[in-house]
PDB file of C-alpha atoms in Angstrom:
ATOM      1  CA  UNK A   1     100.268  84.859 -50.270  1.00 88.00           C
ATOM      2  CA  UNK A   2     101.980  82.065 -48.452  1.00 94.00           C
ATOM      3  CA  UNK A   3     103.136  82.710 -44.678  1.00 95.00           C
ATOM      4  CA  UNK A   4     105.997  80.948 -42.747  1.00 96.00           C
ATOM      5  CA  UNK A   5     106.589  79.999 -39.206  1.00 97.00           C
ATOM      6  CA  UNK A   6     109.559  78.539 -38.348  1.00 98.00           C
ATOM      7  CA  UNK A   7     109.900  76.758 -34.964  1.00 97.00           C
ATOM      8  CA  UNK A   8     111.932  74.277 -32.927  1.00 97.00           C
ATOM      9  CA  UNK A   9     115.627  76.257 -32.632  1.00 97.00           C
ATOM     10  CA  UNK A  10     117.599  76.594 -29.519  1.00 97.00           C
ATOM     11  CA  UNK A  11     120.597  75.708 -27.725  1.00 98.00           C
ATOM     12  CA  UNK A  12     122.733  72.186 -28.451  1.00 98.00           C
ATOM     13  CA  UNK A  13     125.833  70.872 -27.442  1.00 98.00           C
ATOM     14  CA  UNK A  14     128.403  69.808 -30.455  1.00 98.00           C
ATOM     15  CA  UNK A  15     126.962  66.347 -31.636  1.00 98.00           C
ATOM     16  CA  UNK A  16     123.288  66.910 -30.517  1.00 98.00           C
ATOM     17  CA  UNK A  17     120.437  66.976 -32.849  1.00 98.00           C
ATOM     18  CA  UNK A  18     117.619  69.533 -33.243  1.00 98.00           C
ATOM     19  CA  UNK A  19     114.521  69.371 -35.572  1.00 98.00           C
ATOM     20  CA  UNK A  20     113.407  72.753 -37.057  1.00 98.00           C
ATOM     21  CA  UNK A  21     109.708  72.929 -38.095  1.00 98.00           C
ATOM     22  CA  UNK A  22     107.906  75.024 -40.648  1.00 97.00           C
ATOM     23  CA  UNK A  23     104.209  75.742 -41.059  1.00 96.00           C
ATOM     24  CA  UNK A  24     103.164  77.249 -43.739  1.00 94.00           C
ATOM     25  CA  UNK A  25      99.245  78.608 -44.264  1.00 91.00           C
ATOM     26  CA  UNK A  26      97.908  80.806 -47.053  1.00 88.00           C
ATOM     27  CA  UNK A  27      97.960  79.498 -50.940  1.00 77.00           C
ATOM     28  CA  UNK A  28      99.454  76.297 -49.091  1.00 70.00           C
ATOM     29  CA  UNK A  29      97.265  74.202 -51.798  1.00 67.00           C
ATOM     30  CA  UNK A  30      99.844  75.291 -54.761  1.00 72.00           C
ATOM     31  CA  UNK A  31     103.173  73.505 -55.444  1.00 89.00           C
ATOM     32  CA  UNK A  32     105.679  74.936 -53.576  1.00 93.00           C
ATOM     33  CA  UNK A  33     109.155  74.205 -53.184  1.00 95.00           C
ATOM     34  CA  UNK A  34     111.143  74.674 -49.815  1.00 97.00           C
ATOM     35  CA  UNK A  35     114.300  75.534 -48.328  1.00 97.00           C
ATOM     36  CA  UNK A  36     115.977  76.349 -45.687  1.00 98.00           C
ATOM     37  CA  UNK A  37     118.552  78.904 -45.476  1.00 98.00           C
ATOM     38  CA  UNK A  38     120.677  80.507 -42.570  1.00 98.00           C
ATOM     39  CA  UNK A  39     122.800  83.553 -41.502  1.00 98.00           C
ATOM     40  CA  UNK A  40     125.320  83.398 -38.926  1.00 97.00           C
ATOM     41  CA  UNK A  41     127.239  86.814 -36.824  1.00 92.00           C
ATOM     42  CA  UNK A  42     129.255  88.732 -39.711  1.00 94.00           C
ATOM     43  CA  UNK A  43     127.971  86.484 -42.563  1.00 96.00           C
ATOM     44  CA  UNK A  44     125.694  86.928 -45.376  1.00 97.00           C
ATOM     45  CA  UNK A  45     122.473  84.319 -45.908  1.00 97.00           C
ATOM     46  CA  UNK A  46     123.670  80.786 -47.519  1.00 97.00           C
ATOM     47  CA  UNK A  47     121.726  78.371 -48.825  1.00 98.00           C
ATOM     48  CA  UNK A  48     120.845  75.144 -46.468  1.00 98.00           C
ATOM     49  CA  UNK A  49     118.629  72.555 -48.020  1.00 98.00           C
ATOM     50  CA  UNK A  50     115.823  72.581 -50.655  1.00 98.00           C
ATOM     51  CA  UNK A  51     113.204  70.198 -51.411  1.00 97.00           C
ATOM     52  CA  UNK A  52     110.814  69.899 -54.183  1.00 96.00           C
ATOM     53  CA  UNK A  53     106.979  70.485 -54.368  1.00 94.00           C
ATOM     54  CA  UNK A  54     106.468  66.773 -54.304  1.00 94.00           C
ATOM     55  CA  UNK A  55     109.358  65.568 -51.795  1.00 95.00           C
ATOM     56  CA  UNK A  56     110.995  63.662 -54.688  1.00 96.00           C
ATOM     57  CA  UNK A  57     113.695  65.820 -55.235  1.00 97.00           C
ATOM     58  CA  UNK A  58     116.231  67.397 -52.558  1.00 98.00           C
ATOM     59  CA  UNK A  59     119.552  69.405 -51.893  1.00 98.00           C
ATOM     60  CA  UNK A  60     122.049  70.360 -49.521  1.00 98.00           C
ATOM     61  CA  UNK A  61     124.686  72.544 -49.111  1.00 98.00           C
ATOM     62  CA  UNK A  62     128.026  70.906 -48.698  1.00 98.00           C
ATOM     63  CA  UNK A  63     128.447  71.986 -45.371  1.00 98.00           C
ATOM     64  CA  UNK A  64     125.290  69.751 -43.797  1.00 98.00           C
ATOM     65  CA  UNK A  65     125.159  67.037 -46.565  1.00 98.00           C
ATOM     66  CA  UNK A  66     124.926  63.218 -44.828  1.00 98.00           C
ATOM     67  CA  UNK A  67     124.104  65.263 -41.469  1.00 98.00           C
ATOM     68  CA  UNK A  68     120.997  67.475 -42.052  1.00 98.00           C
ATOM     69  CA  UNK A  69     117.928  65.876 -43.607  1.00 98.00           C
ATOM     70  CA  UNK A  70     115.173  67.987 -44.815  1.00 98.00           C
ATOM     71  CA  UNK A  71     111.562  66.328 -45.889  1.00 98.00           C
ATOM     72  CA  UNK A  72     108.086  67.754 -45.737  1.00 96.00           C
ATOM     73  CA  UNK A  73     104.619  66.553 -45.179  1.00 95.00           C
ATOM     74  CA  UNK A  74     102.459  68.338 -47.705  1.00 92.00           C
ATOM     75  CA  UNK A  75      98.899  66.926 -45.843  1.00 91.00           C
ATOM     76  CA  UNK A  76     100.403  68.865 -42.521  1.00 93.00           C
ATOM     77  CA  UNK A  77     101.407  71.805 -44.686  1.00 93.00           C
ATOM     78  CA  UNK A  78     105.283  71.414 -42.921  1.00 96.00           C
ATOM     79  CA  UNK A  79     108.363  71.235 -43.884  1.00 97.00           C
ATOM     80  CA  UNK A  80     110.973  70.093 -41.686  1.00 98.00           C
ATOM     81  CA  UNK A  81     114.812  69.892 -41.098  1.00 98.00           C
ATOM     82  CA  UNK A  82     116.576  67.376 -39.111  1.00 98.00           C
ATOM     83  CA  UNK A  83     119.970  69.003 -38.150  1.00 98.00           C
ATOM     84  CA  UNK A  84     122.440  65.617 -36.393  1.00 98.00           C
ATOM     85  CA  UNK A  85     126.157  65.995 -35.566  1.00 98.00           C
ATOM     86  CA  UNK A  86     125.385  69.515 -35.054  1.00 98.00           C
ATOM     87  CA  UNK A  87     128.815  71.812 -34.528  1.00 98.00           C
ATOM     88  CA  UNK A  88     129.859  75.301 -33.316  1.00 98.00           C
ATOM     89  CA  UNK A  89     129.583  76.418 -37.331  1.00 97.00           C
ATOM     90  CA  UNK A  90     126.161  75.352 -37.475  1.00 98.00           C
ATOM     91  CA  UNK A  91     125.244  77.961 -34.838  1.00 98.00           C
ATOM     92  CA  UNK A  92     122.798  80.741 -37.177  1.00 98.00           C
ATOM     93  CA  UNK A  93     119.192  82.001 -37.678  1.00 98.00           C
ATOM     94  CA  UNK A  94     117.535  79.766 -39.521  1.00 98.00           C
ATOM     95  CA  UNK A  95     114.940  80.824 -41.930  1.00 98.00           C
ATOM     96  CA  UNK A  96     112.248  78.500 -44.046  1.00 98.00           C
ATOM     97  CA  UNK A  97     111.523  79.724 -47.653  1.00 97.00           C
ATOM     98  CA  UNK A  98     108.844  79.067 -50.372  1.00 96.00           C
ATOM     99  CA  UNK A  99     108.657  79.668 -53.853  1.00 95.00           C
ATOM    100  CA  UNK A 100     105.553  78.787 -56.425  1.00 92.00           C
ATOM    101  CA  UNK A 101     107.250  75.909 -58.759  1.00 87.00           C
ATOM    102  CA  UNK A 102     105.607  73.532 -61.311  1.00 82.00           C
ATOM    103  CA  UNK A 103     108.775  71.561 -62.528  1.00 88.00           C
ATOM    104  CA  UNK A 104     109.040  69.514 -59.044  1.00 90.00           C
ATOM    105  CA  UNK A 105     112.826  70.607 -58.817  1.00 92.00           C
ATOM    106  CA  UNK A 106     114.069  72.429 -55.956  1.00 92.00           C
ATOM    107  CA  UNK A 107     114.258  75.753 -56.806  1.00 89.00           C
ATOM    108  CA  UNK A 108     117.172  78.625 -56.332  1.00 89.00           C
ATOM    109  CA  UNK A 109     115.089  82.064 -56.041  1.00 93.00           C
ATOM    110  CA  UNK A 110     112.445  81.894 -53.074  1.00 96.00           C
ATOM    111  CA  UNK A 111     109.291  84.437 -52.693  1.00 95.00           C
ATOM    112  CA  UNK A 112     108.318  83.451 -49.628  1.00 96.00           C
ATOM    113  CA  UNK A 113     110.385  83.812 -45.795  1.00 97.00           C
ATOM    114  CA  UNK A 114     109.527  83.330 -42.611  1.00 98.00           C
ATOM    115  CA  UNK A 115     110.801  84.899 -39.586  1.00 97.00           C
ATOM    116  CA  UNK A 116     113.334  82.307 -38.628  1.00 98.00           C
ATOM    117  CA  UNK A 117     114.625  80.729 -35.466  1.00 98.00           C
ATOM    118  CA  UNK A 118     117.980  80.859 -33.642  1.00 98.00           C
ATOM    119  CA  UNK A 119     120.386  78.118 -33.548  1.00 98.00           C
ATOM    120  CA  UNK A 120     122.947  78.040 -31.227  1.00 98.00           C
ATOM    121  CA  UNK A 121     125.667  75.091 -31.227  1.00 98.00           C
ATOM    122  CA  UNK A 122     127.899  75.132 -27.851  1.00 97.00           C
ATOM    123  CA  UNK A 123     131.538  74.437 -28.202  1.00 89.00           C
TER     124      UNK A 123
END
């Protein structure tokens, strides 16, 4: 099993940044590919950013690509998610996800979820 803690949400004015934080314990020592993923009012889930097991490989979602950065920090066990030029549409839950992978690509079906954390992006 493999349990997730997102942290670091929380209110932002268009154009702020925000970093959102994920720990991850439990079979932490396999490869596991990341991503984040959020749900806003009235909307279903959509995909975020996803990185691979080893960091080498990433991607975005249209919507955040050249202003959200994700990376991890496999020592730390955390994945992270540097959100800049942050607008209104940006404003979700945020949720970090895992999935088991051995191909070091980012991968499109996740196992894993954590609880997520709010993001709210004043206009």
């Amino acid at each position: 099993q493999v349990q997730l803690v997102e942290s670091g949400g929380g209110l932002e004015q268009t154009g702020g940044s925000l970093r959102l934080s994920c720990a991850a314990s439990g079979r932490t020592f396999s490869r596991l590919a990341m991503g984040w993923f959020r749900q806003a009012p009235g909307k279903e889930r959509e995909f975020v950013a996803g990185i691979s097991w080893s960091g080498r490989r990433t991607s975005y979602a249209d919507s955040v690509k050249g202003r959200f950065t994700i990376s991890r920090d496999n020592a730390k066990n955390m994945v992270y998610l540097q959100m800049n030029s942050l607008k209104p549409e940006d404003t979700a839950v945020y949720y970090c996800a895992a999935q088991h992978d051995y191909s070091d690509y980012v991968s499109v079906e996740y196992d894993y979820w954590g609880q997520g954390t709010q993001v709210t992006v004043s206009s």
